[in-house]
PDB file of C-alpha atoms and ligand atoms in Angstrom:
ATOM      1  CA  MET A   1      23.293   8.288   2.872  1.00 76.00           C
ATOM      2  CA  PRO A   2      21.899   7.274  -0.538  1.00 87.00           C
ATOM      3  CA  LYS A   3      18.128   7.236  -0.565  1.00 97.00           C
ATOM      4  CA  LEU A   4      16.075   4.125  -1.170  1.00 98.00           C
ATOM      5  CA  ARG A   5      14.757   4.195  -4.737  1.00 98.00           C
ATOM      6  CA  LEU A   6      11.023   3.538  -4.851  1.00 98.00           C
ATOM      7  CA  VAL A   7       8.833   2.642  -7.779  1.00 98.00           C
ATOM      8  CA  ILE A   8       5.166   3.250  -6.968  1.00 98.00           C
ATOM      9  CA  MET A   9       2.481   1.298  -8.848  1.00 98.00           C
ATOM     10  CA  VAL A  10      -0.914   2.996  -9.036  1.00 98.00           C
ATOM     11  CA  SER A  11      -4.279   2.850 -10.790  1.00 98.00           C
ATOM     12  CA  GLY A  12      -6.242   5.744  -9.325  1.00 97.00           C
ATOM     13  CA  GLY A  13      -6.231   8.965  -7.375  1.00 97.00           C
ATOM     14  CA  GLY A  14      -2.875   8.415  -5.782  1.00 98.00           C
ATOM     15  CA  THR A  15      -3.426   9.802  -2.286  1.00 98.00           C
ATOM     16  CA  ASN A  16      -1.082   7.114  -0.952  1.00 98.00           C
ATOM     17  CA  LEU A  17       1.448   8.093  -3.596  1.00 98.00           C
ATOM     18  CA  GLN A  18       1.058  11.676  -2.400  1.00 98.00           C
ATOM     19  CA  SER A  19       1.685  10.712   1.223  1.00 98.00           C
ATOM     20  CA  ILE A  20       4.871   8.931   0.143  1.00 98.00           C
ATOM     21  CA  LEU A  21       5.999  11.871  -2.033  1.00 98.00           C
ATOM     22  CA  ASP A  22       5.359  14.235   0.895  1.00 97.00           C
ATOM     23  CA  ALA A  23       7.220  12.017   3.354  1.00 97.00           C
ATOM     24  CA  CYS A  24      10.195  11.897   0.948  1.00 97.00           C
ATOM     25  CA  ALA A  25      10.137  15.662   0.334  1.00 97.00           C
ATOM     26  CA  SER A  26      10.003  16.498   4.039  1.00 96.00           C
ATOM     27  CA  ARG A  27      12.729  13.885   4.719  1.00 96.00           C
ATOM     28  CA  ARG A  28      10.585  11.987   7.157  1.00 95.00           C
ATOM     29  CA  ILE A  29      11.678   8.898   5.236  1.00 97.00           C
ATOM     30  CA  ASP A  30      15.041   8.107   3.651  1.00 97.00           C
ATOM     31  CA  ALA A  31      13.609   7.372   0.234  1.00 98.00           C
ATOM     32  CA  GLU A  32      12.895   8.945  -3.133  1.00 98.00           C
ATOM     33  CA  VAL A  33      10.275   8.132  -5.735  1.00 98.00           C
ATOM     34  CA  ALA A  34      12.224   7.158  -8.854  1.00 98.00           C
ATOM     35  CA  LEU A  35       9.207   6.312 -11.009  1.00 98.00           C
ATOM     36  CA  VAL A  36       5.430   6.032 -10.923  1.00 98.00           C
ATOM     37  CA  ILE A  37       3.795   3.353 -13.063  1.00 98.00           C
ATOM     38  CA  SER A  38       0.055   3.480 -13.715  1.00 98.00           C
ATOM     39  CA  ASN A  39      -2.027   1.054 -15.748  1.00 97.00           C
ATOM     40  CA  VAL A  40      -4.629   3.818 -16.234  1.00 98.00           C
ATOM     41  CA  ALA A  41      -3.644   6.729 -18.489  1.00 98.00           C
ATOM     42  CA  GLU A  42      -5.996   9.257 -16.862  1.00 98.00           C
ATOM     43  CA  ALA A  43      -5.174   8.292 -13.254  1.00 98.00           C
ATOM     44  CA  TYR A  44      -4.777  11.441 -11.178  1.00 98.00           C
ATOM     45  CA  ALA A  45      -1.757   9.766  -9.583  1.00 98.00           C
ATOM     46  CA  LEU A  46       0.184  10.500 -12.791  1.00 98.00           C
ATOM     47  CA  GLU A  47      -0.628  14.184 -12.411  1.00 98.00           C
ATOM     48  CA  ARG A  48       0.651  14.040  -8.829  1.00 98.00           C
ATOM     49  CA  ALA A  49       3.902  12.537 -10.118  1.00 98.00           C
ATOM     50  CA  ARG A  50       4.213  15.269 -12.735  1.00 98.00           C
ATOM     51  CA  ARG A  51       3.680  17.985 -10.125  1.00 98.00           C
ATOM     52  CA  ALA A  52       6.346  16.429  -7.928  1.00 98.00           C
ATOM     53  CA  GLY A  53       8.779  16.327 -10.851  1.00 98.00           C
ATOM     54  CA  VAL A  54       8.877  12.529 -10.789  1.00 98.00           C
ATOM     55  CA  PRO A  55       8.737  10.479 -14.002  1.00 98.00           C
ATOM     56  CA  GLY A  56       5.408   8.766 -14.539  1.00 98.00           C
ATOM     57  CA  VAL A  57       4.465   6.274 -17.217  1.00 98.00           C
ATOM     58  CA  CYS A  58       1.303   4.515 -18.223  1.00 98.00           C
ATOM     59  CA  VAL A  59       1.654   0.813 -18.936  1.00 98.00           C
ATOM     60  CA  PRO A  60      -1.772  -0.550 -19.922  1.00 96.00           C
ATOM     61  CA  ALA A  61      -2.233  -3.984 -18.364  1.00 95.00           C
ATOM     62  CA  GLY A  62      -5.411  -5.270 -19.996  1.00 93.00           C
ATOM     63  CA  ARG A  63      -8.864  -5.487 -18.523  1.00 89.00           C
ATOM     64  CA  ARG A  64      -7.813  -8.288 -16.171  1.00 87.00           C
ATOM     65  CA  SER A  65      -4.622  -9.840 -14.879  1.00 84.00           C
ATOM     66  CA  GLY A  66      -3.539 -12.798 -16.988  1.00 87.00           C
ATOM     67  CA  THR A  67      -4.486 -11.407 -20.413  1.00 91.00           C
ATOM     68  CA  ALA A  68      -1.986 -11.042 -23.280  1.00 93.00           C
ATOM     69  CA  GLU A  69      -1.858  -7.286 -22.672  1.00 94.00           C
ATOM     70  CA  TRP A  70      -1.107  -7.973 -19.019  1.00 93.00           C
ATOM     71  CA  GLU A  71       1.762 -10.307 -20.004  1.00 93.00           C
ATOM     72  CA  ALA A  72       3.177  -7.553 -22.213  1.00 95.00           C
ATOM     73  CA  ALA A  73       2.886  -5.109 -19.324  1.00 96.00           C
ATOM     74  CA  VAL A  74       4.859  -7.428 -17.062  1.00 95.00           C
ATOM     75  CA  SER A  75       7.815  -7.433 -19.507  1.00 95.00           C
ATOM     76  CA  GLN A  76       7.628  -3.669 -19.699  1.00 97.00           C
ATOM     77  CA  HIS A  77       7.569  -3.443 -15.887  1.00 98.00           C
ATOM     78  CA  LEU A  78      10.748  -5.485 -15.656  1.00 98.00           C
ATOM     79  CA  ALA A  79      12.512  -3.226 -18.161  1.00 98.00           C
ATOM     80  CA  LEU A  80      11.351  -0.039 -16.403  1.00 98.00           C
ATOM     81  CA  LEU A  81      12.286  -1.306 -12.945  1.00 98.00           C
ATOM     82  CA  ALA A  82      15.797  -2.123 -14.138  1.00 98.00           C
ATOM     83  CA  GLU A  83      16.143   1.143 -16.031  1.00 98.00           C
ATOM     84  CA  HIS A  84      15.195   3.160 -12.923  1.00 98.00           C
ATOM     85  CA  ASP A  85      17.262   1.079 -10.470  1.00 98.00           C
ATOM     86  CA  ALA A  86      14.218   0.181  -8.392  1.00 98.00           C
ATOM     87  CA  GLU A  87      15.070  -0.952  -4.880  1.00 98.00           C
ATOM     88  CA  LEU A  88      11.555  -1.231  -3.479  1.00 98.00           C
ATOM     89  CA  ILE A  89       8.261  -1.540  -5.351  1.00 98.00           C
ATOM     90  CA  CYS A  90       5.216  -0.112  -3.558  1.00 98.00           C
ATOM     91  CA  MET A  91       1.789  -1.022  -4.846  1.00 98.00           C
ATOM     92  CA  ALA A  92      -0.487   1.842  -3.840  1.00 98.00           C
ATOM     93  CA  GLY A  93      -3.950   1.186  -5.170  1.00 97.00           C
ATOM     94  CA  TYR A  94      -2.610  -0.823  -8.121  1.00 96.00           C
ATOM     95  CA  MET A  95      -5.586  -2.840  -9.337  1.00 94.00           C
ATOM     96  CA  ARG A  96      -3.785  -5.588 -11.262  1.00 93.00           C
ATOM     97  CA  ARG A  97      -1.558  -8.440 -10.186  1.00 91.00           C
ATOM     98  CA  LEU A  98       2.157  -8.015 -10.542  1.00 94.00           C
ATOM     99  CA  GLY A  99       3.685 -10.634 -12.835  1.00 94.00           C
ATOM    100  CA  PRO A 100       5.376 -13.646 -11.248  1.00 93.00           C
ATOM    101  CA  GLY A 101       8.544 -12.554 -13.084  1.00 93.00           C
ATOM    102  CA  VAL A 102       8.511  -9.250 -11.213  1.00 96.00           C
ATOM    103  CA  LEU A 103       7.776 -10.901  -7.858  1.00 96.00           C
ATOM    104  CA  GLN A 104      10.624 -13.334  -8.438  1.00 95.00           C
ATOM    105  CA  ALA A 105      13.135 -10.709  -9.553  1.00 96.00           C
ATOM    106  CA  TYR A 106      12.145  -8.461  -6.624  1.00 97.00           C
ATOM    107  CA  GLN A 107      11.438 -11.089  -3.998  1.00 95.00           C
ATOM    108  CA  GLY A 108      11.019  -9.482  -0.587  1.00 96.00           C
ATOM    109  CA  ARG A 109      11.158  -6.062  -2.202  1.00 98.00           C
ATOM    110  CA  VAL A 110       7.471  -5.497  -3.020  1.00 98.00           C
ATOM    111  CA  LEU A 111       4.984  -3.927  -0.593  1.00 98.00           C
ATOM    112  CA  ASN A 112       1.227  -3.511  -0.879  1.00 97.00           C
ATOM    113  CA  ILE A 113      -1.392  -1.613   1.092  1.00 97.00           C
ATOM    114  CA  HIS A 114      -4.879  -2.999   1.631  1.00 97.00           C
ATOM    115  CA  PRO A 115      -7.885  -1.072   3.011  1.00 98.00           C
ATOM    116  CA  ALA A 116      -8.963  -3.691   5.559  1.00 98.00           C
ATOM    117  CA  LEU A 117      -7.512  -5.536   8.526  1.00 98.00           C
ATOM    118  CA  LEU A 118      -6.031  -8.543   6.744  1.00 97.00           C
ATOM    119  CA  PRO A 119      -6.722 -11.407   6.556  1.00 97.00           C
ATOM    120  CA  SER A 120     -10.286 -10.046   6.525  1.00 97.00           C
ATOM    121  CA  PHE A 121     -11.849  -8.703   3.346  1.00 97.00           C
ATOM    122  CA  ILE A 122      -9.193  -9.415   0.748  1.00 96.00           C
ATOM    123  CA  GLY A 123      -9.874  -8.329  -2.817  1.00 93.00           C
ATOM    124  CA  ALA A 124     -10.767  -5.112  -4.565  1.00 93.00           C
ATOM    125  CA  HIS A 125     -13.590  -3.952  -2.229  1.00 96.00           C
ATOM    126  CA  GLY A 126     -12.225  -4.158   1.304  1.00 97.00           C
ATOM    127  CA  GLN A 127     -14.145  -1.121   2.547  1.00 98.00           C
ATOM    128  CA  ARG A 128     -17.495  -2.106   1.014  1.00 98.00           C
ATOM    129  CA  ASP A 129     -17.159  -5.714   2.163  1.00 98.00           C
ATOM    130  CA  ALA A 130     -16.435  -4.603   5.742  1.00 98.00           C
ATOM    131  CA  VAL A 131     -19.527  -2.359   5.808  1.00 98.00           C
ATOM    132  CA  GLU A 132     -21.723  -5.094   4.304  1.00 98.00           C
ATOM    133  CA  TYR A 133     -20.444  -7.708   6.725  1.00 98.00           C
ATOM    134  CA  GLY A 134     -21.244  -5.437   9.644  1.00 98.00           C
ATOM    135  CA  VAL A 135     -17.857  -5.455  11.370  1.00 98.00           C
ATOM    136  CA  ARG A 136     -17.490  -2.822  14.094  1.00 96.00           C
ATOM    137  CA  ILE A 137     -13.795  -2.211  13.507  1.00 96.00           C
ATOM    138  CA  SER A 138     -11.855  -2.214  10.254  1.00 97.00           C
ATOM    139  CA  GLY A 139      -8.630  -0.599   9.112  1.00 96.00           C
ATOM    140  CA  CYS A 140      -5.682  -1.024   6.807  1.00 96.00           C
ATOM    141  CA  SER A 141      -2.638  -3.216   6.403  1.00 96.00           C
ATOM    142  CA  VAL A 142       0.765  -2.868   4.750  1.00 96.00           C
ATOM    143  CA  HIS A 143       2.331  -6.179   3.842  1.00 97.00           C
ATOM    144  CA  PHE A 144       4.981  -7.802   1.700  1.00 97.00           C
ATOM    145  CA  ALA A 145       3.402  -8.910  -1.559  1.00 96.00           C
ATOM    146  CA  ASP A 146       3.425 -12.533  -2.602  1.00 89.00           C
ATOM    147  CA  ALA A 147       1.986 -14.318  -5.620  1.00 81.00           C
ATOM    148  CA  GLN A 148      -1.588 -14.133  -4.296  1.00 81.00           C
ATOM    149  CA  PHE A 149      -3.653 -11.029  -3.630  1.00 74.00           C
ATOM    150  CA  ASP A 150      -3.359  -9.550  -0.130  1.00 86.00           C
ATOM    151  CA  THR A 151      -1.813 -12.570   1.568  1.00 91.00           C
ATOM    152  CA  GLY A 152       1.860 -11.738   2.237  1.00 95.00           C
ATOM    153  CA  PRO A 153       3.441 -11.172   5.670  1.00 97.00           C
ATOM    154  CA  LEU A 154       2.056  -8.162   7.563  1.00 97.00           C
ATOM    155  CA  ILE A 155       4.296  -5.227   8.465  1.00 96.00           C
ATOM    156  CA  ILE A 156       1.911  -2.737  10.081  1.00 96.00           C
ATOM    157  CA  GLN A 157      -1.832  -2.326  10.575  1.00 95.00           C
ATOM    158  CA  ALA A 158      -4.087   0.469  11.851  1.00 94.00           C
ATOM    159  CA  ALA A 159      -7.652   0.077  13.103  1.00 95.00           C
ATOM    160  CA  VAL A 160     -10.600   2.467  12.856  1.00 94.00           C
ATOM    161  CA  PRO A 161     -14.225   2.161  14.000  1.00 93.00           C
ATOM    162  CA  VAL A 162     -17.014   1.397  11.568  1.00 96.00           C
ATOM    163  CA  LEU A 163     -19.958   3.678  12.337  1.00 95.00           C
ATOM    164  CA  PRO A 164     -23.621   2.714  11.880  1.00 95.00           C
ATOM    165  CA  GLU A 165     -24.176   5.290   9.128  1.00 97.00           C
ATOM    166  CA  ASP A 166     -20.997   4.362   7.238  1.00 98.00           C
ATOM    167  CA  THR A 167     -20.937   3.735   3.515  1.00 98.00           C
ATOM    168  CA  ALA A 168     -17.975   2.221   1.696  1.00 98.00           C
ATOM    169  CA  GLU A 169     -16.949   5.797   0.877  1.00 98.00           C
ATOM    170  CA  SER A 170     -17.129   7.238   4.389  1.00 98.00           C
ATOM    171  CA  LEU A 171     -15.354   4.236   5.893  1.00 98.00           C
ATOM    172  CA  GLY A 172     -12.810   4.367   3.056  1.00 98.00           C
ATOM    173  CA  ALA A 173     -12.061   8.009   3.822  1.00 97.00           C
ATOM    174  CA  ARG A 174     -11.519   7.222   7.519  1.00 96.00           C
ATOM    175  CA  ILE A 175      -9.234   4.333   6.606  1.00 97.00           C
ATOM    176  CA  LEU A 176      -7.267   6.441   4.083  1.00 97.00           C
ATOM    177  CA  VAL A 177      -6.149   8.843   6.828  1.00 94.00           C
ATOM    178  CA  GLN A 178      -4.448   5.894   8.510  1.00 93.00           C
ATOM    179  CA  GLU A 179      -3.084   4.496   5.236  1.00 96.00           C
ATOM    180  CA  HIS A 180      -1.231   7.751   4.778  1.00 96.00           C
ATOM    181  CA  ARG A 181       0.421   7.228   8.163  1.00 94.00           C
ATOM    182  CA  ILE A 182       1.353   3.587   8.002  1.00 95.00           C
ATOM    183  CA  TYR A 183       2.660   3.277   4.419  1.00 97.00           C
ATOM    184  CA  PRO A 184       5.467   5.847   4.806  1.00 96.00           C
ATOM    185  CA  GLN A 185       6.345   4.216   8.151  1.00 96.00           C
ATOM    186  CA  ALA A 186       6.626   0.760   6.590  1.00 97.00           C
ATOM    187  CA  ILE A 187       8.832   2.173   3.816  1.00 97.00           C
ATOM    188  CA  GLN A 188      11.088   3.850   6.355  1.00 96.00           C
ATOM    189  CA  TRP A 189      11.543   0.613   8.310  1.00 96.00           C
ATOM    190  CA  TYR A 190      12.463  -1.095   5.043  1.00 98.00           C
ATOM    191  CA  ALA A 191      14.886   1.727   4.154  1.00 97.00           C
ATOM    192  CA  GLN A 192      16.521   1.363   7.557  1.00 96.00           C
ATOM    193  CA  GLY A 193      16.906  -2.392   7.075  1.00 97.00           C
ATOM    194  CA  ARG A 194      14.718  -3.062  10.105  1.00 96.00           C
ATOM    195  CA  LEU A 195      12.353  -5.630   8.558  1.00 97.00           C
ATOM    196  CA  ARG A 196      13.020  -9.371   8.627  1.00 97.00           C
ATOM    197  CA  VAL A 197      10.544 -11.955   7.444  1.00 97.00           C
ATOM    198  CA  GLU A 198      10.346 -15.204   9.423  1.00 97.00           C
ATOM    199  CA  GLY A 199       7.680 -17.405   7.868  1.00 94.00           C
ATOM    200  CA  ARG A 200       4.439 -15.478   8.081  1.00 95.00           C
ATOM    201  CA  ARG A 201       5.763 -13.043  10.636  1.00 96.00           C
ATOM    202  CA  VAL A 202       7.635  -9.825  10.028  1.00 96.00           C
ATOM    203  CA  ILE A 203      10.097  -8.838  12.724  1.00 96.00           C
ATOM    204  CA  VAL A 204      10.544  -5.060  13.020  1.00 95.00           C
ATOM    205  CA  ASP A 205      13.890  -4.357  14.711  1.00 95.00           C
ATOM    206  CA  ASN A 206      13.438  -2.067  17.647  1.00 94.00           C
ATOM    207  CA  ALA A 207       9.694  -1.852  16.997  1.00 93.00           C
ATOM    208  CA  PRO A 208       8.045   0.917  19.003  1.00 90.00           C
ATOM    209  CA  PRO A 209       5.088  -0.112  21.153  1.00 87.00           C
ATOM    210  CA  PRO A 210       1.688   0.302  19.466  1.00 87.00           C
ATOM    211  CA  THR A 211       0.640   3.905  18.956  1.00 85.00           C
ATOM    212  CA  ILE A 212      -2.680   4.147  20.763  1.00 80.00           C
ATOM    213  CA  MET A 213      -4.288   7.497  20.161  1.00 71.00           C
ATOM    214  CA  GLU A 214      -7.401   6.209  21.849  1.00 61.00           C
ATOM    215  CA  ALA A 215      -8.558   2.655  22.355  1.00 62.00           C
ATOM    216  CA  ILE A 216     -11.091   1.653  19.750  1.00 75.00           C
ATOM    217  CA  ILE A 217     -14.171   0.039  21.199  1.00 70.00           C
ATOM    218  CA  SER A 218     -16.909   0.122  18.637  1.00 64.00           C
ATOM    219  CA  PRO A 219     -19.745   0.981  19.358  1.00 67.00           C
ATOM    220  CA  GLY A 220     -18.492   2.950  22.352  1.00 71.00           C
ATOM    221  CA  LEU A 221     -19.292   2.215  26.001  1.00 72.00           C
ATOM    222  CA  ASP A 222     -22.099   4.025  27.746  1.00 70.00           C
ATOM    223  CA  ILE A 223     -21.810   2.287  31.065  1.00 63.00           C
ATOM    224  CA  PRO A 224     -19.415   3.975  33.472  1.00 63.00           C
ATOM    225  CA  LEU A 225     -15.847   2.625  33.445  1.00 67.00           C
TER     226      LEU A 225
HETATM  227  C1  GRF B 301      -6.441   2.642  -1.107  1.00 91.18           C
HETATM  228  O1  GRF B 301      -7.547   2.506  -0.252  1.00 91.18           O
HETATM  229  C2  GRF B 301      -5.598   1.410  -1.105  1.00 91.18           C
HETATM  230  O2  GRF B 301      -5.542   0.770   0.141  1.00 91.18           O
HETATM  231  C3  GRF B 301      -6.347   0.540  -2.082  1.00 91.18           C
HETATM  232  O3  GRF B 301      -6.742   1.433  -3.106  1.00 91.18           O
HETATM  233  C4  GRF B 301      -6.866   2.736  -2.568  1.00 91.18           C
HETATM  234  C5  GRF B 301      -5.969   3.634  -3.348  1.00 91.18           C
HETATM  235  O4  GRF B 301      -6.170   4.969  -3.018  1.00 91.18           O
HETATM  236  N1  GRF B 301      -5.567  -0.586  -2.484  1.00 91.18           N
HETATM  237  P1  GRF B 301      -5.192   6.070  -3.589  1.00 91.18           P
HETATM  238  O5  GRF B 301      -5.116   5.905  -5.089  1.00 91.18           O
HETATM  239  O6  GRF B 301      -3.853   5.903  -2.928  1.00 91.18           O
HETATM  240  O7  GRF B 301      -5.847   7.360  -3.206  1.00 91.18           O
END
């Protein structure tokens, strides 16, 4: 079976990229990373790509989405995606918007991961915003990307407790462990053709029941059950 060709868009450390590379290498998912695109030249994600023997390129995209440099990046993205026969684009900590041209050309073929339980805490600081708000449970979400930030149909989510002593960093680390589980899973469902979008809802064919390692009640109970 030919493998699904992924292009991963990154801006930072690339631990999600790594989890996808590992899942491909161990054949837990029927996919291969064809290209990694970073908007940050020194992103460690590019080093991860190099170590995995995967092509990686830096396409600077300006200081903000919408700038002239960003527009130029969007044209370059389209050329690179075509050149590498991209079948699925995975944003994994990519801190700019994708161009509308890319979203149109790859409609229904772009995924994103967000470090909060959407629709809560959209934007660039999901972990910090959850801690500041005082929620007791947060998590992560993989969804189809649309023209807005963090608003497309949800494929899979995982929840973790927020502890009283948590900082954005400690909560972020707890959430990342789950990100590394749910992103490869979402990609595999896509590769298997098991995802269908109906309005806001994503139907997963033959979806397994929720994986419950332990129920999350946060803070915990100290009355007897
Ligand atoms: C992750 O928390 C992801 O959800 C968010 O940015 C972070 C990227 O981490 N969008 P990494 O670069 O994959 O380690």
